[in-house]
Coordinates of C-alpha atoms and ligand atoms in Angstrom, one line a residue:
Chain A
M171 CA -1.0 10.9 36.7
S172 CA -0.1 7.9 38.6
Y173 CA -1.1 4.2 38.1
E174 CA -1.3 0.8 39.9
I175 CA -0.8 -2.4 38.7
I176 CA -3.6 -4.5 40.5
S177 CA -2.9 -7.8 38.9
N178 CA -0.1 -9.1 36.7
T179 CA -0.4 -12.8 35.6
G180 CA 1.9 -12.3 32.5
S181 CA 1.6 -9.2 30.3
R182 CA 2.0 -9.1 26.4
S183 CA 2.2 -5.3 26.5
F184 CA 4.8 -4.8 29.2
P185 CA 7.0 -8.2 29.6
D186 CA 9.1 -8.5 32.5
G187 CA 11.6 -5.8 33.0
D188 CA 9.7 -3.3 31.1
T189 CA 10.1 0.2 32.8
F190 CA 6.4 0.8 32.8
L191 CA 5.9 -2.0 35.4
D192 CA 8.7 -0.3 37.9
N193 CA 7.0 3.2 37.8
A194 CA 3.4 2.1 39.2
Q195 CA 2.4 3.4 42.4
A196 CA 0.2 1.8 45.1
G197 CA -3.3 3.7 45.7
A198 CA -2.9 5.5 42.5
D199 CA -6.1 7.3 40.5
V200 CA -5.7 4.5 37.6
A201 CA -5.8 0.7 38.0
I202 CA -4.3 -1.4 35.8
Y203 CA -5.1 -5.1 35.0
L204 CA -2.5 -7.0 32.9
G205 CA -2.4 -10.4 31.2
G206 CA -6.1 -11.4 31.3
A207 CA -7.3 -10.5 34.7
S208 CA -9.9 -7.6 35.2
G209 CA -12.0 -6.1 37.7
E210 CA -14.4 -3.1 38.6
D211 CA -13.6 -0.3 40.7
A212 CA -15.8 2.9 40.5
S213 CA -13.6 4.8 42.8
R214 CA -10.7 5.2 40.3
K215 CA -10.6 7.6 37.7
A216 CA -10.0 4.8 35.3
V217 CA -9.6 0.9 35.3
L218 CA -7.6 -0.2 32.1
I219 CA -7.7 -4.0 31.3
E220 CA -5.2 -5.4 29.0
L221 CA -6.6 -7.4 26.3
D222 CA -5.1 -10.1 24.2
L223 CA -7.2 -11.6 21.4
E224 CA -10.5 -11.1 23.1
C225 CA -13.0 -8.1 23.4
L226 CA -13.2 -5.6 26.3
G227 CA -16.8 -6.8 26.7
E228 CA -15.9 -10.2 27.4
H229 CA -14.5 -8.6 30.7
T230 CA -17.1 -6.1 31.5
G231 CA -20.4 -7.7 30.0
E232 CA -22.4 -5.8 27.4
N233 CA -26.1 -4.3 27.2
K234 CA -27.6 -3.7 24.0
G235 CA -24.9 -1.1 23.1
D236 CA -25.7 0.7 26.1
E237 CA -22.6 -0.7 28.0
G238 CA -19.7 1.5 29.2
S239 CA -18.0 2.5 32.5
N240 CA -14.8 3.7 33.6
C241 CA -13.2 0.5 32.3
V242 CA -11.0 1.0 29.5
G243 CA -9.4 -1.9 27.3
F244 CA -5.8 -1.6 25.8
A245 CA -3.4 -3.5 24.0
R246 CA 0.4 -2.5 23.1
Y247 CA 0.7 -3.5 19.6
R248 CA 3.0 -6.3 18.8
N249 CA 3.5 -7.9 15.4
G250 CA 2.7 -11.3 16.6
N251 CA 5.4 -12.3 18.7
D252 CA 7.8 -9.3 17.8
D253 CA 8.8 -7.2 20.5
P254 CA 6.3 -4.6 21.4
S255 CA 5.9 -1.3 19.6
Q256 CA 5.5 2.0 21.2
L257 CA 1.7 2.0 20.0
I258 CA -1.0 1.4 22.5
E259 CA -4.7 0.7 21.1
L260 CA -7.3 1.8 23.7
V261 CA -10.7 0.4 23.5
R262 CA -13.8 1.7 24.5
Q263 CA -17.5 0.9 24.4
P264 CA -20.4 3.0 23.4
K265 CA -20.9 4.6 26.9
T266 CA -17.3 4.7 28.4
N267 CA -17.0 7.8 30.2
E268 CA -15.1 10.2 28.7
E269 CA -13.1 11.2 31.4
A270 CA -11.8 7.7 31.8
I271 CA -10.6 7.7 28.4
A272 CA -9.0 11.1 28.6
T273 CA -7.5 9.6 31.8
A274 CA -6.3 6.7 30.1
V275 CA -4.8 8.5 27.3
E276 CA -3.0 11.0 29.5
V277 CA -1.3 8.2 31.8
L278 CA 0.0 6.4 28.8
E279 CA 1.3 9.2 26.9
N280 CA 2.9 10.4 29.9
A281 CA 4.6 6.8 29.9
G282 CA 5.9 7.6 26.4
F283 CA 3.4 5.7 24.4
D284 CA 1.5 6.7 21.3
V285 CA -1.9 6.4 22.0
V286 CA -5.1 5.6 19.5
V287 CA -8.7 4.9 20.6
C288 CA -10.7 2.4 18.8
S289 CA -14.2 0.7 19.4
D290 CA -14.5 -2.7 21.0
Q291 CA -14.5 -4.6 17.6
K292 CA -12.2 -7.8 16.8
G293 CA -8.7 -7.1 15.9
R294 CA -8.8 -3.5 17.0
I295 CA -7.1 -1.2 14.4
I296 CA -3.9 -2.9 13.1
D297 CA -4.7 -6.6 13.3
R298 CA -8.1 -6.0 11.7
L299 CA -6.4 -4.3 8.8
V300 CA -3.0 -6.0 8.4
R301 CA -4.0 -9.6 8.9
P302 CA -5.9 -10.1 5.3
K303 CA -3.0 -8.3 3.7
Y304 CA -0.6 -10.9 5.5
N305 CA -2.9 -14.0 4.2
A306 CA -3.1 -12.3 0.7
A307 CA 0.8 -12.2 0.4
L308 CA 1.2 -15.9 1.6
R309 CA -1.7 -16.8 -0.6
F310 CA 0.1 -14.9 -3.5
L311 CA 3.6 -16.9 -2.7
D312 CA 1.9 -20.3 -3.0
E313 CA 0.4 -19.1 -6.4
G314 CA 3.5 -17.9 -7.9
L315 CA 2.8 -14.3 -8.5
A316 CA 6.1 -13.3 -7.3
T317 CA 9.0 -14.3 -4.9
A318 CA 8.8 -13.5 -1.2
D319 CA 11.6 -11.2 -1.5
D320 CA 10.3 -9.2 -4.7
M321 CA 6.8 -8.8 -2.9
D322 CA 8.7 -7.3 0.3
L323 CA 11.0 -5.2 -2.0
T324 CA 7.7 -3.9 -3.9
C325 CA 6.3 -2.8 -0.8
R326 CA 9.4 -1.2 0.6
L327 CA 10.4 0.7 -2.4
G328 CA 6.8 1.3 -3.8
L329 CA 5.2 2.2 -0.6
G330 CA 7.9 3.2 1.8
Y331 CA 7.1 0.3 4.3
P332 CA 10.1 -0.4 6.6
V333 CA 9.6 -4.1 6.3
G334 CA 7.5 -6.2 3.8
P335 CA 4.4 -8.2 4.5
V336 CA 6.0 -11.7 4.3
E337 CA 9.1 -10.9 6.2
R338 CA 7.1 -9.2 8.8
V339 CA 4.6 -12.1 9.2
I340 CA 6.9 -14.6 9.4
R341 CA 9.0 -12.8 11.9
G342 CA 6.0 -12.1 14.1
D343 CA 5.5 -16.1 13.9
L344 CA 3.2 -17.7 11.5
A345 CA 1.4 -19.6 14.2
R346 CA 0.6 -16.7 16.1
H347 CA -0.6 -14.9 12.8
H348 CA -2.9 -18.1 12.4
D349 CA -4.5 -17.7 15.8
I350 CA -5.0 -14.1 15.2
S351 CA -6.6 -14.8 11.9
V352 CA -8.9 -17.6 13.0
N353 CA -10.1 -15.4 15.9
L354 CA -11.0 -12.6 13.3
F355 CA -12.6 -15.1 10.9
Y356 CA -14.7 -16.8 13.4
E357 CA -16.4 -13.3 14.3
T358 CA -16.5 -11.8 10.9
G359 CA -16.9 -14.9 8.4
A360 CA -14.7 -12.5 5.9
A361 CA -12.8 -14.9 3.6
G362 CA -9.6 -12.3 4.0
Y363 CA -9.0 -13.7 7.6
A364 CA -9.2 -17.3 6.7
P365 CA -5.5 -18.2 7.6
A366 CA -3.4 -18.8 4.5
R367 CA -2.2 -22.4 4.0
R368 CA 1.5 -21.6 5.2
A369 CA 0.1 -20.2 8.6
V370 CA -2.0 -23.2 8.9
V371 CA 1.2 -25.5 8.2
A372 CA 3.1 -23.5 10.9
K373 CA 0.1 -23.7 13.4
R374 CA 0.1 -27.6 13.0
R375 CA 3.8 -28.0 13.3
S376 CA 4.1 -25.8 16.3
A377 CA 1.5 -28.1 17.9
E378 CA 3.2 -31.4 17.2
Chain B
M284 CA 21.7 -12.0 -31.4
T285 CA 19.1 -9.1 -31.8
K286 CA 20.0 -5.5 -31.5
N287 CA 20.4 -4.0 -28.0
I288 CA 18.3 -1.1 -26.8
Q289 CA 19.4 2.3 -28.1
T290 CA 16.4 4.3 -28.7
V291 CA 13.5 4.4 -26.5
A292 CA 10.0 5.9 -27.4
V293 CA 7.5 6.9 -24.9
C294 CA 4.1 7.1 -25.7
G295 CA 1.7 9.4 -23.9
A296 CA 4.8 11.3 -22.8
G297 CA 2.8 14.3 -22.3
G298 CA 1.1 12.7 -19.3
T299 CA 1.7 12.4 -16.0
M300 CA 3.6 8.8 -16.1
G301 CA 5.0 9.2 -19.9
A302 CA 6.9 12.5 -18.6
G303 CA 8.5 10.7 -15.9
I304 CA 9.4 7.7 -17.9
A305 CA 10.9 9.9 -20.8
I306 CA 13.0 11.4 -18.0
V307 CA 14.3 8.1 -16.8
A308 CA 15.3 6.9 -20.3
A309 CA 16.8 10.1 -21.3
R310 CA 18.6 10.5 -18.0
A311 CA 20.1 7.2 -18.6
G312 CA 21.6 8.0 -21.9
Y313 CA 19.0 6.4 -24.3
T314 CA 17.9 8.4 -27.2
T315 CA 14.5 9.2 -26.2
I316 CA 11.4 10.1 -28.4
A317 CA 8.6 11.6 -26.5
Y318 CA 5.4 11.0 -28.3
D319 CA 1.9 12.0 -27.7
M320 CA -1.3 12.9 -29.7
Q321 CA -1.4 16.3 -27.9
E322 CA 1.4 18.7 -29.1
D323 CA 0.6 21.1 -26.1
A324 CA 0.8 18.5 -23.5
L325 CA 4.2 17.2 -25.0
Q326 CA 5.4 21.1 -24.8
H327 CA 4.4 21.1 -21.3
S328 CA 6.2 18.2 -20.3
Y329 CA 9.2 19.2 -22.0
E330 CA 9.2 22.4 -19.9
Q331 CA 8.8 20.3 -16.8
T332 CA 11.5 18.0 -17.6
E333 CA 13.9 21.1 -18.2
A334 CA 12.8 22.4 -14.8
F335 CA 13.2 19.0 -13.3
F336 CA 16.8 18.7 -14.5
N337 CA 17.6 22.1 -13.5
K338 CA 16.5 21.4 -9.9
S339 CA 18.6 17.9 -10.1
V340 CA 21.6 20.4 -10.9
E341 CA 20.8 22.6 -8.2
R342 CA 20.7 19.6 -5.7
G343 CA 23.8 18.4 -6.8
K344 CA 22.3 15.1 -8.3
M345 CA 23.6 15.7 -11.9
S346 CA 26.1 17.9 -13.2
E347 CA 25.3 20.5 -16.1
L348 CA 27.0 18.5 -18.7
E349 CA 24.7 15.4 -17.6
R350 CA 21.7 17.8 -17.7
D351 CA 22.6 19.0 -21.3
A352 CA 23.4 15.6 -22.5
A353 CA 20.0 14.4 -21.1
L354 CA 18.1 17.1 -22.7
A355 CA 19.9 16.3 -26.1
N356 CA 18.9 12.7 -26.0
L357 CA 15.1 13.9 -26.0
S358 CA 13.2 14.7 -28.9
S359 CA 9.2 15.2 -29.3
T360 CA 6.8 14.2 -31.9
T361 CA 3.1 14.1 -32.5
S362 CA 3.4 11.5 -35.5
L363 CA 3.7 8.0 -35.0
E364 CA 5.9 7.4 -37.9
G365 CA 8.4 9.5 -35.8
L366 CA 8.8 5.9 -33.8
A367 CA 10.2 3.8 -36.6
K368 CA 13.6 3.5 -35.2
A369 CA 12.7 2.7 -31.6
D370 CA 14.0 -0.6 -30.2
L371 CA 11.8 -0.2 -27.1
I372 CA 8.5 1.4 -27.0
I373 CA 6.8 2.2 -23.5
E374 CA 3.1 3.3 -23.7
A375 CA 1.8 5.2 -20.9
I376 CA -1.5 6.5 -22.6
F377 CA -5.0 6.3 -21.3
E378 CA -5.8 3.2 -19.5
S379 CA -8.1 1.5 -21.9
L380 CA -7.6 -1.9 -23.8
D381 CA -9.0 -0.7 -27.1
V382 CA -6.9 2.5 -26.9
K383 CA -3.7 0.6 -26.1
R384 CA -4.5 -2.2 -28.4
D385 CA -5.3 0.3 -31.2
L386 CA -1.6 2.0 -30.4
F387 CA 0.2 -1.2 -30.6
G388 CA -1.7 -2.4 -33.7
K389 CA -0.6 0.9 -35.6
L390 CA 3.1 0.5 -34.4
D391 CA 3.1 -3.0 -35.2
K392 CA 3.2 -2.0 -38.9
I393 CA 5.5 0.9 -38.3
C394 CA 8.2 -0.6 -36.2
P395 CA 11.0 -3.2 -37.1
D396 CA 10.6 -6.8 -36.0
H397 CA 13.1 -6.4 -33.3
T398 CA 11.2 -3.6 -31.1
I399 CA 9.9 -4.5 -27.8
F400 CA 6.3 -2.9 -26.9
A401 CA 6.0 -2.5 -23.2
S402 CA 2.7 -1.3 -21.3
N403 CA 2.9 0.8 -18.1
T404 CA -0.7 -0.2 -17.4
S405 CA -1.9 -0.6 -13.8
T406 CA -4.9 -2.5 -14.1
L407 CA -5.0 -4.3 -17.6
S408 CA -3.7 -7.7 -18.6
I409 CA -0.5 -7.7 -20.5
T410 CA -1.6 -10.8 -22.4
E411 CA -4.9 -9.2 -23.5
I412 CA -3.1 -6.0 -24.5
A413 CA -0.8 -8.3 -26.7
S414 CA -3.8 -10.3 -28.0
G415 CA -4.3 -10.5 -31.8
L416 CA -1.0 -8.5 -32.4
G417 CA 1.7 -10.0 -34.6
R418 CA 4.5 -9.6 -32.1
Q419 CA 3.0 -10.9 -29.0
D420 CA 6.4 -12.5 -28.1
K421 CA 7.8 -9.1 -27.9
V422 CA 5.1 -7.4 -25.5
V423 CA 6.2 -7.0 -21.9
G424 CA 4.6 -5.3 -18.7
I425 CA 6.9 -2.3 -17.4
H426 CA 4.9 -0.9 -14.4
F427 CA 6.6 2.3 -13.1
C428 CA 5.5 4.0 -9.8
L429 CA 4.3 7.7 -9.5
P430 CA 6.3 9.8 -9.7
A431 CA 8.5 7.5 -12.3
Q432 CA 11.3 9.9 -12.3
L433 CA 11.9 9.4 -8.5
M434 CA 10.9 5.9 -7.9
K435 CA 13.1 3.2 -8.6
L436 CA 10.8 0.3 -8.5
I437 CA 9.5 -1.4 -11.7
E438 CA 7.0 -4.4 -11.8
M439 CA 7.8 -6.2 -14.8
S440 CA 5.4 -8.9 -16.1
P441 CA 5.8 -11.3 -19.1
G442 CA 2.4 -12.0 -20.9
E443 CA 1.4 -15.6 -21.6
N444 CA 3.4 -15.4 -25.1
T445 CA 6.3 -13.3 -24.1
S446 CA 9.4 -14.6 -25.1
E447 CA 12.1 -15.1 -22.5
E448 CA 14.5 -13.0 -24.5
T449 CA 12.2 -10.1 -24.7
F450 CA 11.8 -10.4 -20.8
Q451 CA 15.6 -10.4 -20.3
K452 CA 16.0 -7.5 -22.7
A453 CA 13.5 -5.4 -21.1
W454 CA 14.9 -6.5 -17.6
A455 CA 18.4 -5.4 -18.7
W456 CA 17.2 -2.2 -20.1
A457 CA 15.5 -1.5 -16.6
E458 CA 18.6 -2.2 -14.8
E459 CA 20.7 -0.1 -17.0
A460 CA 18.2 3.0 -16.6
G461 CA 18.9 2.7 -12.9
Q462 CA 15.6 1.2 -12.0
T463 CA 14.9 -1.8 -9.9
P464 CA 12.8 -4.3 -11.4
V465 CA 10.7 -7.1 -9.6
K466 CA 9.3 -9.8 -11.7
T467 CA 5.6 -10.4 -11.4
Q468 CA 3.0 -12.6 -13.2
D469 CA 0.4 -10.8 -15.3
K470 CA -2.3 -10.6 -12.9
P471 CA -4.6 -7.9 -11.7
G472 CA -2.7 -5.3 -9.8
F473 CA 0.5 -7.3 -10.2
I474 CA 1.9 -7.2 -6.8
L475 CA 1.7 -3.5 -5.4
N476 CA -2.1 -2.9 -6.2
A477 CA -3.0 -6.4 -5.7
L478 CA -1.8 -5.9 -2.0
L479 CA -2.8 -2.2 -1.8
V480 CA -6.2 -1.7 -3.0
P481 CA -7.9 -4.2 -0.8
F482 CA -6.0 -3.1 2.0
N483 CA -7.1 0.7 1.5
N484 CA -10.7 -0.9 1.1
D485 CA -10.2 -2.4 4.5
V486 CA -9.3 0.9 5.9
I487 CA -12.6 2.3 4.2
R488 CA -14.7 -0.5 5.7
A489 CA -13.2 0.1 9.2
I490 CA -14.0 3.6 9.3
E491 CA -17.5 3.1 8.2
A492 CA -17.9 0.4 10.7
G493 CA -16.9 2.8 13.4
V494 CA -13.8 1.1 14.2
A495 CA -11.5 4.4 14.5
E496 CA -11.4 7.7 13.0
P497 CA -9.3 8.2 10.3
A498 CA -6.6 10.3 12.1
D499 CA -6.4 7.2 14.7
I500 CA -6.0 4.8 12.0
D501 CA -3.3 6.7 10.5
K502 CA -1.4 7.2 13.7
A503 CA -1.8 3.6 14.5
I504 CA -0.5 2.4 11.3
K505 CA 2.5 4.9 11.4
S506 CA 3.3 4.1 14.9
G507 CA 2.8 0.5 15.3
L508 CA 4.1 -0.8 11.7
G509 CA 6.6 2.3 10.8
Y510 CA 4.7 3.1 7.4
R511 CA 5.9 6.4 6.4
M512 CA 2.3 7.4 5.4
G513 CA -1.1 6.4 7.0
P514 CA -3.4 4.9 4.5
C515 CA -5.8 7.6 4.8
E516 CA -3.5 10.1 3.9
L517 CA -2.4 7.9 1.0
L518 CA -6.0 7.5 -0.3
D519 CA -6.4 11.6 0.0
L520 CA -3.3 11.5 -2.3
I521 CA -4.4 8.9 -4.8
G522 CA -7.8 10.3 -4.9
L523 CA -10.8 8.6 -3.9
D524 CA -12.4 8.6 -7.4
T525 CA -8.9 6.8 -8.9
Q526 CA -9.6 4.2 -5.8
I527 CA -12.9 3.5 -7.2
R528 CA -11.6 2.9 -10.8
L529 CA -8.9 0.7 -9.6
C530 CA -11.9 -1.4 -7.6
E531 CA -13.9 -1.4 -10.7
A532 CA -11.0 -2.7 -12.7
F533 CA -9.9 -5.6 -10.2
Y534 CA -13.3 -6.8 -8.6
P535 CA -15.0 -8.0 -11.8
I536 CA -11.8 -10.0 -12.8
T537 CA -11.0 -11.4 -9.3
L538 CA -14.3 -11.5 -7.4
D539 CA -12.2 -10.7 -4.2
P540 CA -14.8 -8.9 -2.0
R541 CA -12.0 -6.9 -0.4
A542 CA -11.4 -5.3 -3.9
S543 CA -15.0 -4.2 -4.3
A544 CA -15.5 -0.5 -3.7
P545 CA -16.7 0.1 0.0
P546 CA -20.3 2.0 0.1
L547 CA -18.6 4.9 2.1
L548 CA -15.9 5.4 -0.7
R549 CA -19.0 5.9 -3.2
R550 CA -20.5 8.1 -1.0
M551 CA -17.5 10.4 -0.4
V552 CA -16.8 10.5 -4.3
A553 CA -20.6 11.4 -4.8
A554 CA -20.1 14.0 -2.3
G555 CA -17.2 15.8 -4.0
K556 CA -14.6 14.5 -1.3
L557 CA -12.1 13.3 -3.6
G558 CA -9.2 13.9 -1.4
R559 CA -6.2 16.5 -1.6
K560 CA -7.3 17.2 -5.4
S561 CA -11.0 18.5 -4.1
G562 CA -9.5 19.9 -1.0
C563 CA -11.5 17.2 1.1
G564 CA -11.1 13.8 1.7
F565 CA -10.7 11.8 4.9
Y566 CA -9.1 15.1 5.9
D567 CA -10.1 18.6 5.3
Y568 CA -7.2 20.2 3.6
H569 CA -8.7 23.9 3.7
Q570 CA -8.8 23.9 7.5
D571 CA -6.5 21.1 8.0
A572 CA -9.1 19.6 10.3
M573 CA -10.3 15.9 10.1
F574 CA -13.2 14.7 8.2
G575 CA -14.8 11.7 10.2
G576 CA -16.1 9.0 8.0
Ligands
NAD800 N1 -0.9 7.9 -12.5 C1 -0.3 7.0 -12.0 O1 -0.2 7.0 -10.7 C2 0.1 5.6 -12.7 C3 0.9 4.8 -12.1 C4 1.5 3.7 -12.9 C5 0.8 3.3 -14.1 N2 -0.1 4.0 -14.6 C6 -0.4 4.1 -15.9 O2 0.2 4.9 -16.8 C7 -0.9 5.1 -18.0 C8 -0.6 6.7 -18.1 O3 -1.4 7.3 -16.9 P1 -1.2 8.7 -16.7 O4 -1.7 8.9 -15.2 O5 0.1 9.3 -16.8 O6 -2.5 9.4 -17.5 P2 -2.3 10.9 -18.3 O7 -3.6 10.9 -18.5 O8 -1.6 11.7 -17.3 O9 -1.6 10.8 -19.5 C9 -2.0 10.0 -20.6 C10 -1.4 10.8 -21.8 O10 -1.5 9.9 -22.9 C11 -1.9 10.6 -24.1 N3 -2.6 9.7 -25.0 C12 -3.8 9.1 -24.7 N4 -4.0 8.6 -25.7 C13 -3.1 8.4 -26.6 C14 -2.8 7.8 -28.0 N5 -3.7 7.0 -28.6 N6 -1.9 8.1 -28.6 C15 -1.0 9.2 -27.8 N7 -1.2 9.5 -26.8 C16 -2.1 9.3 -26.2 C17 -2.6 11.8 -23.5 O11 -2.8 13.0 -24.5 C18 -2.0 12.1 -22.3 O12 -1.2 13.2 -22.5 C19 -2.1 4.3 -17.7 O13 -2.0 3.2 -18.2 C20 -2.0 4.3 -16.3 O14 -2.9 3.1 -16.0 C21 -0.5 5.2 -13.9

């Protein structure tokens, strides 16, 4: 299954030089929009739209839970501004056609990625789950629960994480963590997404 | 200068954690007294300990001589008076404030002044366990991870009245016993459970909200973050009933909404889906198929 990149205005999933960009073919069955652009094309088996913090519905429009077409959202997971991982989160709507999803999975798995499917909700899978944990770890640090190194060591030794939460969130850039958290907080109102003080500080300093 | 730790007593040594902690102490060369109120549980633990050490020899992790020495360090008793010579007592009995206070209260009258009392509690406050006890300065939290005989991490917490000397002695003992201690305040869940329990609840809420299937969540977390185990696999291993118990211990104290038991968790437990132990949780262990939340 081949793919064509219709538009690329700067992709977080496939930065310049990524081999995925090199292997695209004009006129392929699958159309891909990278970097915030989007379009519709019913003649394609699937239209893949790269997402950042936004939902797929912002590109396609929504209709009382009946929305869905051959458009599939996706994002290659990055820990903030860290290098992209091998994971791609595919985003579907309630009525997205199943063939489009299967096609998207096939194209991306053939390109060597691990692919998971999730619904069109803010934060998709990983950011939805890890951002509250990073905020909690940053708050614990302020409150003196333990040192950052001891929190990280606890997670590595006790839970088998390759990297502890404090190290990970700082490595991914606290200002980016702030932006992701604020985005989720705005949508959900859940206190766990309220960015921790250290993230707010980093954001303000980055804006200076 | 007070006496160094030579003799360690483990209370609840007939249980899962106590048996593992006794292995850690005996293996490190301490005279180790395994205490439990149940004779048959102690016997069972001893047999498991022998089998564990034999496996360690087979795998080349210890010599036969070291195994024999470790076993020789171990003795068992169902009598509290048998703990009178302990320099360090580590309790891993039932997770109940009353039961733990009662045990330490009795031991306070039996043990010499220098004896340190340590609790392996996962959810209770070290300060509350020590409250009312004559030797509050000698009570410390020593939280091992399951399985204690394999996991190096120990979360070590001083209570409000724990002396620095007690904390340092317990810390030195943990290091001498080959463990890796980290210091944490006496707060609900210490570090590990304070981060893990709400995170696991967030996972359950995401499944309930239709974000993704358990298998996709596990795959995402393992691939995207490199965790060894997906959270749904881990929850099935911990037991969903245990997850509820953890929530019920933490939420009333912290009032953190992330620590409250999600409705799906309660429904699954009510439906007998406890995880691996019941053959079905987020995954079905009979057919190795996935159970959608
Ligand atoms: N299981 C875990 O994953 C885990 C991890 C870390 C800490 N902990 C903590 O360790 C402690 C023990 O947990 P467990 O899972 O090993 O429990 P368990 O039920 O396997 O074992 C408890 C043992 O304590 C004995 N016991 C109970 N009350 C007693 C008393 N008054 N006097 C003497 N013996 C008594 C019981 O006979 C039993 O053998 C708890 O405080 C728990 O929170 C458990």
